[in-house]
Short mmCIF file of C-alpha atoms in Angstrom, two decimals:
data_model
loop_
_atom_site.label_atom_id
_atom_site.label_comp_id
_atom_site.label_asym_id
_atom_site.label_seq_id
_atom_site.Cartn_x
_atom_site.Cartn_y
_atom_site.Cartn_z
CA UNK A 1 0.00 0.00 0.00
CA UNK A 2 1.19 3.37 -0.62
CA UNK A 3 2.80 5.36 2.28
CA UNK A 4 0.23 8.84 2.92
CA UNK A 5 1.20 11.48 4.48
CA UNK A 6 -1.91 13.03 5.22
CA UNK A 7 -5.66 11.25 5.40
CA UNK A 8 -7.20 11.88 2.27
CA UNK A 9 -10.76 13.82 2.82
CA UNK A 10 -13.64 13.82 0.15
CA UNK A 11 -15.64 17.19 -0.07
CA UNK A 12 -18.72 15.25 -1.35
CA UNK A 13 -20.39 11.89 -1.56
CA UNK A 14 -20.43 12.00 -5.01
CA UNK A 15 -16.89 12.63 -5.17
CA UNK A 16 -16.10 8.79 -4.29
CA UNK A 17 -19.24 7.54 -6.31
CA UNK A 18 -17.36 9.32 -8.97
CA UNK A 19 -14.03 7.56 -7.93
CA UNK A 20 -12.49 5.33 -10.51
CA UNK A 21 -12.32 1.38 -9.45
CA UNK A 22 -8.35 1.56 -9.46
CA UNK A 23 -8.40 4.95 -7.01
CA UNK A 24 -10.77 3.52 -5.08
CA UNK A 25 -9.46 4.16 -1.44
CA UNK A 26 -8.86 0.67 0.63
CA UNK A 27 -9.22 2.49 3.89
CA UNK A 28 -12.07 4.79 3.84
CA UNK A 29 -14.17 6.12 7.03
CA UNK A 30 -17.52 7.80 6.63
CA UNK A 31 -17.93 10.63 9.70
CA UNK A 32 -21.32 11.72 10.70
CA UNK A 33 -24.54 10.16 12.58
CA UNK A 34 -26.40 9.32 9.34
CA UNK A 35 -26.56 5.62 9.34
CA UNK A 36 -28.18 5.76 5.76
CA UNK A 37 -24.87 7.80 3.70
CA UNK A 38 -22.75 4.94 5.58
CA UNK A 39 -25.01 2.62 3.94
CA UNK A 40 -24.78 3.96 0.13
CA UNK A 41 -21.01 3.78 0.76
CA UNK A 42 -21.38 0.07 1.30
CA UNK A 43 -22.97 -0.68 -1.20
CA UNK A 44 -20.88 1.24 -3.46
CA UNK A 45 -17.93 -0.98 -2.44
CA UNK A 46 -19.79 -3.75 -2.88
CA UNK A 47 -20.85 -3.33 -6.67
CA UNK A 48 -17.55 -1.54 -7.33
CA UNK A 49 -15.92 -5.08 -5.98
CA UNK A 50 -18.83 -7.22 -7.48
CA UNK A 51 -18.11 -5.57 -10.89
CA UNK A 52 -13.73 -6.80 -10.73
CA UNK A 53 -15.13 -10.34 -10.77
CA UNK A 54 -13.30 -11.63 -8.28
CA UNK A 55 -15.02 -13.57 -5.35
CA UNK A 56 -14.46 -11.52 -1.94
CA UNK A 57 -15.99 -12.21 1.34
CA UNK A 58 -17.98 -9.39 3.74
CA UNK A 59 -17.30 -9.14 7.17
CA UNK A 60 -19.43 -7.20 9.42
CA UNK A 61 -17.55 -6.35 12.99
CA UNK A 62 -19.52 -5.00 15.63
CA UNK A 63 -18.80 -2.91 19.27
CA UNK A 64 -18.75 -5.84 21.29
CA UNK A 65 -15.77 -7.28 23.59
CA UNK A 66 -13.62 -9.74 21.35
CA UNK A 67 -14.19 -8.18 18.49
CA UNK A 68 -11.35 -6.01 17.86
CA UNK A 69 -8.99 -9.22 18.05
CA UNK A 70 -11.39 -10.42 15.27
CA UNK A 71 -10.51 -7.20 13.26
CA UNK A 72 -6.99 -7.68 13.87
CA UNK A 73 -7.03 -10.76 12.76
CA UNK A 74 -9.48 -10.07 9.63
CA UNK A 75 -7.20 -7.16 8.69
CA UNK A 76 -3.99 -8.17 8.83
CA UNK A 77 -3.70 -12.18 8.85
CA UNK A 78 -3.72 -13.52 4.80
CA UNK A 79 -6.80 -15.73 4.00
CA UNK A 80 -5.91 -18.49 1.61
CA UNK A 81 -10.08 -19.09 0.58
CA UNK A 82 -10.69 -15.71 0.59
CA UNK A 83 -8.00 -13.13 -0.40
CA UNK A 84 -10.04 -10.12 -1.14
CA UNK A 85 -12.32 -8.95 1.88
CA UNK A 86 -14.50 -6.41 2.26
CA UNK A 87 -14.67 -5.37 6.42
CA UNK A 88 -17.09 -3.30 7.54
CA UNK A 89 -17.06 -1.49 11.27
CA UNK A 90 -20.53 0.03 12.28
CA UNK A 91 -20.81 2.20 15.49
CA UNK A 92 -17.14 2.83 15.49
CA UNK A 93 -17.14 5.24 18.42
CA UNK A 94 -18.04 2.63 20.43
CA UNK A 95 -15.86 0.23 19.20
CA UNK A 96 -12.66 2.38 18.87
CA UNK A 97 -13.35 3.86 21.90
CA UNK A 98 -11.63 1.20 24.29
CA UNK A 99 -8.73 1.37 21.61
CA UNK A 100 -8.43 4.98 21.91
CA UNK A 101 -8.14 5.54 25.50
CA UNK A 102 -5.36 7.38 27.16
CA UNK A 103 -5.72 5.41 30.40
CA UNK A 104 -6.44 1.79 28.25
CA UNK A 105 -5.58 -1.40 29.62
CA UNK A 106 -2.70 -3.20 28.67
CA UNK A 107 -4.85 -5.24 26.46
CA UNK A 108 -5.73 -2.35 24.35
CA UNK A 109 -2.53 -0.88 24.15
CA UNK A 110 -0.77 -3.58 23.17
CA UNK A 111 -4.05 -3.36 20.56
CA UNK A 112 -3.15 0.25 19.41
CA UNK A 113 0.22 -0.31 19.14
CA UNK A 114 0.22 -3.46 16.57
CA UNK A 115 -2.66 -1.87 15.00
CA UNK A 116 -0.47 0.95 13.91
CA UNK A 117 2.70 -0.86 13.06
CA UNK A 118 0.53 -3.10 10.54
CA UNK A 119 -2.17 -0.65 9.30
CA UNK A 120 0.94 0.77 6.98
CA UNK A 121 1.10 -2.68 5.21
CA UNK A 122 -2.39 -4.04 4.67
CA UNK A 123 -2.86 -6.16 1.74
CA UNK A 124 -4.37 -4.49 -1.48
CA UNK A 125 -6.73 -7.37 -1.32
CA UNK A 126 -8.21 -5.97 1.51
CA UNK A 127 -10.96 -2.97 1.80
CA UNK A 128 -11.96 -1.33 5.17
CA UNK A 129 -15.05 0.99 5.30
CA UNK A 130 -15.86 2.73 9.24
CA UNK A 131 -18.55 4.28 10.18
CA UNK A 132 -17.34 6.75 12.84
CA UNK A 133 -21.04 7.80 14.18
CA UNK A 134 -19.90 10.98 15.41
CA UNK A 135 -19.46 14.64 13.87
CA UNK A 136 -15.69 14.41 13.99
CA UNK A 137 -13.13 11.91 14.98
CA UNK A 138 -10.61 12.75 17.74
CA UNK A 139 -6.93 12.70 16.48
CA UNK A 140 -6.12 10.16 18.46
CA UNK A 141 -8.01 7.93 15.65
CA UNK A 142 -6.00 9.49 12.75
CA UNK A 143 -2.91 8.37 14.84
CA UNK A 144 -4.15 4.84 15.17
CA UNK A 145 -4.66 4.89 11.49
CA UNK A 146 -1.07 6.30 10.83
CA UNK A 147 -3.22 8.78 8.45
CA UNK A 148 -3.50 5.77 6.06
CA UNK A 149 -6.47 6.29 5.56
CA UNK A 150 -9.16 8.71 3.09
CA UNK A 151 -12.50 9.94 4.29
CA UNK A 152 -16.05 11.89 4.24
CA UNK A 153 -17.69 14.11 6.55
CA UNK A 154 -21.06 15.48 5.63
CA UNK A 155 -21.28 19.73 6.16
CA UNK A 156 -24.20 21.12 7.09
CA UNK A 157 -26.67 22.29 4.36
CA UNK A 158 -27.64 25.74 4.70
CA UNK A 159 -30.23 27.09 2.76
CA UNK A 160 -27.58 28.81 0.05
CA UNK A 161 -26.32 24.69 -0.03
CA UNK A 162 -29.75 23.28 -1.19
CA UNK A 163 -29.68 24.03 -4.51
CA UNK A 164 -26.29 22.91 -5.65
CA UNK A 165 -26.68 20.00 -3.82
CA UNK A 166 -29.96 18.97 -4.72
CA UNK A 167 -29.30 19.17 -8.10
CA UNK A 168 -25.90 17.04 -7.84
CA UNK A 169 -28.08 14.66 -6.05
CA UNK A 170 -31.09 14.49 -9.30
CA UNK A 171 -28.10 14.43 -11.70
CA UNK A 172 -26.28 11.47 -9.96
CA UNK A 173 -29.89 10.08 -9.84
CA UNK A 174 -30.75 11.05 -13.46
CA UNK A 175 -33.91 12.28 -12.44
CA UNK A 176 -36.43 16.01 -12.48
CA UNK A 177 -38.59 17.64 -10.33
CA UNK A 178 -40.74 19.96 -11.39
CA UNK A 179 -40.49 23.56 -9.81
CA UNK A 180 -43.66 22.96 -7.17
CA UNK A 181 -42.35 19.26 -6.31
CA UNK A 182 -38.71 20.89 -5.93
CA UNK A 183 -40.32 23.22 -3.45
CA UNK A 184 -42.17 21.05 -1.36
CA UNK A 185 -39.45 18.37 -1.41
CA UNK A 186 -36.86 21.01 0.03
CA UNK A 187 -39.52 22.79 2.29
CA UNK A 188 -39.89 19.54 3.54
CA UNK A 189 -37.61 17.24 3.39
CA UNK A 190 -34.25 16.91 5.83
CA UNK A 191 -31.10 19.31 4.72
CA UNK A 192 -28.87 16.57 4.40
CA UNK A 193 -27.56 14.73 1.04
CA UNK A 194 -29.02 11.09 3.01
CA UNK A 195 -32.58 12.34 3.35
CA UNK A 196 -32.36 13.70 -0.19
CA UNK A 197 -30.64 10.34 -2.31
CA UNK A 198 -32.81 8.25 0.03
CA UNK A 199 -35.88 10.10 -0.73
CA UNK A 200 -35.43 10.34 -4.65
CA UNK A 201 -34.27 6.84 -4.68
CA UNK A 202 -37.62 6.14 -3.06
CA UNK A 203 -39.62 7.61 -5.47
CA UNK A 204 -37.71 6.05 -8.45
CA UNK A 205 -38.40 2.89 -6.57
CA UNK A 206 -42.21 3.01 -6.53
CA UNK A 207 -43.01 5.36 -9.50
CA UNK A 208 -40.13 3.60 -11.46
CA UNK A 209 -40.57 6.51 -13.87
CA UNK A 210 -37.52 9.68 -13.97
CA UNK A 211 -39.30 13.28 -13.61
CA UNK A 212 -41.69 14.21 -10.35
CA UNK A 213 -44.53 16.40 -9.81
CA UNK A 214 -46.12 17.39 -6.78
CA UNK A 215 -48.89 14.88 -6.60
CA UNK A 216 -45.54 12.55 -7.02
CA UNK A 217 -43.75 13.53 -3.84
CA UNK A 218 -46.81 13.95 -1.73
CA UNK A 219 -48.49 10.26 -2.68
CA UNK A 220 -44.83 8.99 -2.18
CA UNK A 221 -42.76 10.93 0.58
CA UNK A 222 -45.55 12.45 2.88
CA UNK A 223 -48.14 9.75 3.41
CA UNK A 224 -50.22 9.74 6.19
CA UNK A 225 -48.50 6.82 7.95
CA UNK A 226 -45.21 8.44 8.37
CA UNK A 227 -44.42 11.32 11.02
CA UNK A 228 -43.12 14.53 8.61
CA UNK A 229 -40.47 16.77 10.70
CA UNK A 230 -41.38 19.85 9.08
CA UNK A 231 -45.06 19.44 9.11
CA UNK A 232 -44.51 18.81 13.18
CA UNK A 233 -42.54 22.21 13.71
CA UNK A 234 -45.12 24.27 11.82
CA UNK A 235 -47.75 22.72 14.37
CA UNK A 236 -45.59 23.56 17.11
CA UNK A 237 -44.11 26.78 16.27
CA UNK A 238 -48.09 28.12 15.48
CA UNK A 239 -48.92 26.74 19.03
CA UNK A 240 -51.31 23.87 17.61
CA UNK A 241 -51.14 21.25 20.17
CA UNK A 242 -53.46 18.89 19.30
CA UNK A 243 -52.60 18.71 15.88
CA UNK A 244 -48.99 18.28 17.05
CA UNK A 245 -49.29 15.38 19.34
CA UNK A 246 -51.13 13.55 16.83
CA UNK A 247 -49.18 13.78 14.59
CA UNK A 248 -46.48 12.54 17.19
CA UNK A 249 -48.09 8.67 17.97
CA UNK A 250 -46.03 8.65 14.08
CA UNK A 251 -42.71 8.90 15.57
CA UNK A 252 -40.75 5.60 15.73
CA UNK A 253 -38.35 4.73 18.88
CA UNK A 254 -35.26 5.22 16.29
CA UNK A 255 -33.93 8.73 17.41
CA UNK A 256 -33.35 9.69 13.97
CA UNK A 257 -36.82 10.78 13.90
CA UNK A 258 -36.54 12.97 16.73
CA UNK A 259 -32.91 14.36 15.74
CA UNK A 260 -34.19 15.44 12.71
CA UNK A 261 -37.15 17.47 14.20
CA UNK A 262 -35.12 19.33 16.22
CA UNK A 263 -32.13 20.16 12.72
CA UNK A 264 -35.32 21.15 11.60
CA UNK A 265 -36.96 23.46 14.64
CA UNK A 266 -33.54 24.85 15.15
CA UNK A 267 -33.65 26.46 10.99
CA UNK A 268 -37.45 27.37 11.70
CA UNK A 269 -36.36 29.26 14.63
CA UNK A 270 -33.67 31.33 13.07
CA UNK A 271 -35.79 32.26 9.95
CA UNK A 272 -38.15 33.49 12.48
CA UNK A 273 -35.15 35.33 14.07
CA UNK A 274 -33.57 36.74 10.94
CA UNK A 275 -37.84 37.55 9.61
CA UNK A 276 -38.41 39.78 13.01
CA UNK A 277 -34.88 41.38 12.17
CA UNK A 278 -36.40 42.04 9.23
CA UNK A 279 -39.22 43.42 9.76
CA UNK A 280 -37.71 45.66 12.51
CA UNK A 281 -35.45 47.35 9.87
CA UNK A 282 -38.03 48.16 7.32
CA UNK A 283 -41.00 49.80 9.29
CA UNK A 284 -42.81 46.10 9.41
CA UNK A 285 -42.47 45.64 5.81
CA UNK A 286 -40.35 42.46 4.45
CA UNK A 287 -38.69 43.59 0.87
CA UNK A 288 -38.61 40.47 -1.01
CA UNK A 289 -34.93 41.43 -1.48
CA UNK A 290 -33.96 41.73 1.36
CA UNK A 291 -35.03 38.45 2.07
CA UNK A 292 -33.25 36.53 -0.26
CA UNK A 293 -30.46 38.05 1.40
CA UNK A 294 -30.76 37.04 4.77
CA UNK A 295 -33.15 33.61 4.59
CA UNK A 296 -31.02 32.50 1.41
CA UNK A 297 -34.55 31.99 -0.71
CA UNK A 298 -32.98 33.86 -3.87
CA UNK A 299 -33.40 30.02 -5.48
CA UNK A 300 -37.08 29.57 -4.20
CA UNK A 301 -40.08 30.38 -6.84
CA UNK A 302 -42.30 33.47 -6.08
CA UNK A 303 -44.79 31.48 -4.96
CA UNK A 304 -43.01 29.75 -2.13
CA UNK A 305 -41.15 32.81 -1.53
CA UNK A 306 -44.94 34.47 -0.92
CA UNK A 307 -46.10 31.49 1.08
CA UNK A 308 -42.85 31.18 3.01
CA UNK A 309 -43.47 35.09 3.71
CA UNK A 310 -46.83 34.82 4.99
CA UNK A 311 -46.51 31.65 6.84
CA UNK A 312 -43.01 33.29 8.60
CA UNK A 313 -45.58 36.85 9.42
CA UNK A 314 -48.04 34.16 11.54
CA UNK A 315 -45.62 32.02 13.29
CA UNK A 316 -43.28 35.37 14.54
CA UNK A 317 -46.65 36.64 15.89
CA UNK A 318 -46.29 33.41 18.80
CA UNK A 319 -42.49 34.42 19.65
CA UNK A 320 -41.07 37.69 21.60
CA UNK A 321 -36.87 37.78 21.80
CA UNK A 322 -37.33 35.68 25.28
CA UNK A 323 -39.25 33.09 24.29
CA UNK A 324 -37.13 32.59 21.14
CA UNK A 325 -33.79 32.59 23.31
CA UNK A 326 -35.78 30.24 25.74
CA UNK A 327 -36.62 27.87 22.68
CA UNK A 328 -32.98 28.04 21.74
CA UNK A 329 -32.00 26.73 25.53
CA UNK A 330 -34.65 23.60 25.35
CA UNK A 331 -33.50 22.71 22.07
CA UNK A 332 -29.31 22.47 23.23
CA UNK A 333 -30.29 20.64 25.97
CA UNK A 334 -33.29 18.04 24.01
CA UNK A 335 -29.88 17.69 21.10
CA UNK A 336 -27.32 16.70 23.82
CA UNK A 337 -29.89 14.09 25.71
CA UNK A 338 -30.98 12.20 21.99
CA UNK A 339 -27.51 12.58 20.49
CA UNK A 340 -25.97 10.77 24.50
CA UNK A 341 -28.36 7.55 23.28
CA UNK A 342 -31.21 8.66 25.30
CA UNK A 343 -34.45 6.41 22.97
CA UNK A 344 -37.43 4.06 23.46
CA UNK A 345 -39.94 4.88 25.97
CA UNK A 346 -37.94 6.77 27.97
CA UNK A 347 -37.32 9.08 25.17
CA UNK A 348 -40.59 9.72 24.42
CA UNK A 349 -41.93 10.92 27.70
CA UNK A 350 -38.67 13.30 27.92
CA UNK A 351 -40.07 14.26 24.17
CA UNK A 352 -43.56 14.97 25.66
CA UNK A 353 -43.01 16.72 28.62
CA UNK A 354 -40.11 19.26 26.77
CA UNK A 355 -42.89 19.71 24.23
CA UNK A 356 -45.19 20.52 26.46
CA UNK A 357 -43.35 23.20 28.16
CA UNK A 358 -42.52 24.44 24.63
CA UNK A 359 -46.32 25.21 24.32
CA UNK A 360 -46.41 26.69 28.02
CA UNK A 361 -43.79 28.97 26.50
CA UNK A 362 -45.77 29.71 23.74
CA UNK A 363 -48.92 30.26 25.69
CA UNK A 364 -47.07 32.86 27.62
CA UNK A 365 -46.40 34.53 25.10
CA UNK A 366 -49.95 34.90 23.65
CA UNK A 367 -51.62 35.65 26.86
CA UNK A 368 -48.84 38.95 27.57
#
C-alpha cells in the first residue's frame, strides 16, 4: 500500500461515487450520525468489488468485547479461501473507543500499538469501510490509522447549499422535479444529502418513472402513515397542540426521527429570528430582497417565496426575543440528551413533557 502522508478527505459523496475502481481508497471512514450515507457507501464498495469479478468475502464487525482481536485478525492475517475482503465497522465510536483511551488497559494498548505498526502494510486485497457515528473523529483515531487512511464528513446544508446539492443529487440520480415538487421536497424534506438520495431513490423505486410532480412527492414521501419533521414544527411553532401530538403517535423509537425534528426546529427558529430582524429594519415591511439576502430563498419560486413570507408573518406573531432565546435553551439541551443515546420509551416521555413546556412557553407569550 502506498505510504500517505496526510488522510485523504472527500468534499462530497459523489466525489467517491465518482471515484475510478483503481483509485478507489482501501481504507475509507464515513464521519457523521447518518446511518443511511454509511449505507450507500457500502454498497458502493460492494458493486464496485462485485463488478472486478473476483469472489471476496464481507465481514461485518460490531462494538462488542472480542471483536477487535477479530478485526486484527481479519485485517492483517492472509486468508488463503478468501483473499479479497471487504470489512465493515458500524458504530465505530463505540468500538474504537476502548482502543483509543489514554488510560487503556494493557490489552488495548498492546491493541493500538500493533494496529499501527501493521495498518501501513495491509494487503491491497483488503478494503476497510468505518462508520465513525460521530461529527468528527478525535486525532487520536487518525494516529491509530497512521493517516493511512481517506474519508467523508457530511457539512451542514444551509439554505444557500440546497440548490447545488440537490441538483448534484437528481443528476447522480438522473432524475427532475418539477419547480412545485422541488419546493415542497426542500420545504420539507431533511437538509442533508441522506434524506435527499434516500428520498429520490424512493420515489424512483415506486413510481419507477424519472421526472416528479407534486402529486408525485406527496403520494410517495408524505403519506399519512409516516411522522413529517417539518409538518410537526409548523404545528408547534403556530402553538397547535393537538394537531402536534397527533401527529407525534407517528414517531418511531429510532432517534433519527426525533434528531431530525429538532435540525429542523432549530432552521425554523432562526428564519423566524432573521424575519423579526427584518421586519424591525423596514417599518414592518419584508422587501422580497432583502429576504433573499438574509433567509437565502434567492433560489425559491415566487410562490413559495410568498407562502414562506406569509406563513413566517403568523408564526413570529407566537415568539417575543425571550421566548425565542428560551426555545434556543430547550433545544441544546433536548440535542445533547438524543444525540448521548437517550431512545425508546424513555425518550418519548422526555419528548412529551419538553414539548409541552414548549407550548407553556408559547402560551405565555400569547396571553402577555
Amino acid at each position: 500500500m502506498e505510504t500517505k502522508k496526510t488522510a485523504k478527505e472527500f468534499p462530497s459523496l459523489f466525489q467517491l461515487f465518482k471515484t475510478p475502481t483503481k483509485e478507489l481508497p482501501q481504507i475509507f471512514t464515513f464521519v457523521g450520525e447518518d446511518s443511511y450515507e454509511f449505507e450507500l457507501i457500502t454498497d458502493f464498495y460492494k458493486d464496485t468489488l462485485e463488478k472486478q469479478g473476483e469472489t471476496f468475502e464481507i465481514i461485518v464487525i460490531v462494538a462488542e468485547g472480542g471483536d477487535q482481536n477479530k478485526l486484527f485478525a481479519e485485517l492483517f492475517t492472509p486468508d488463503m479461501f478468501f483473499p479479497k475482503k471487504l470489512i465493515i465497522v458500524k458504530h465505530g465510536t463505540a468500538f474504537f473507543k476502548p482502543i483509543l483511551d489514554p488510560k487503556a488497559s494493557t490489552e488495548y494498548r498492546d491493541f493500538n500499538a500493533g494496529f499501527k505498526k501493521n495498518i501501513t502494510s495491509v494487503s491491497d486485497k483488503v478494503f476497510f469501510l468505518v462508520h465513525y457515528d460521530s461529527k468528527d473523529v478525535p486525532a487520536s483515531f487518525n494516529t491509530l490509522f497512521q493517516n493511512q487512511h481517506s474519508f467523508y464528513k457530511p457539512k451542514i446544508l444551509y439554505q444557500s447549499d440546497i440548490t447545488k446539492t440537490l441538483r448534484e443529487v437528481l443528476e447522480q440520480e438522473h432524475v427532475q422535479l418539477e419547480q412545485d415538487a422541488w419546493d415542497e421536497f426542500v420545504h420539507k424534506i431533511p437538509a442533508n444529502i441522506g434524506a435527499y438520495l434516500k428520498s429520490i431513490r424512493k420515489l424512483k423505486q415506486y413510481l419507477n418513472k424519472t421526472k416528479f410532480n407534486l402529486d408525485d412527492i406527496n403520494a410517495i414521501l408524505f403519506n399519512q402513515t409516516m411522522v413529517n419533521p417539518s409538518t410537526l414544527v409548523e404545528y408547534l411553532v403556530q402553538g397547535r397542540k393537538t394537531e402536534f401530538f397527533k401527529e407525534f403517535t407517528k414517531f418511531t423509537d429510532d432517534n433519527g426521527d426525533i434528531l431530525s425534528f429538532l435540525t429542523r426546529l432549530l432552521y425554523k427558529l432562526d428564519e423566524i429570528r432573521k424575519f423579526r430582524i427584518i421586519r424591525t429594519k423596514h417599518n414592518g415591511e419584508v422587501p422580497i430582497p432583502v429576504m433573499d439576502e438574509l433567509l437565502k430563498t434567492g433560489n425559491f419560486s415566487e410562490g413559495r417565496k410568498n407562502f414562506m413570507r406569509k406563513q413566517l408573518a403568523i408564526e413570529s406573531k407566537h415568539f417575543t426575543e425571550k421566548s425565542l432565546n428560551d426555545f434556543y435553551e430547550l433545544l441544546i439541551e433536548m440535542n445533547i440528551k438524543f444525540k448521548s443515546g437517550l431512545r425508546n420509551e424513555e425518550g418519548r416521555i422526555y419528548f412529551s413533557q419538553k414539548m409541552m413546556d414548549a407550548f407553556r412557553m408559547l402560551q405565555q407569550t400569547s396571553s402577555n
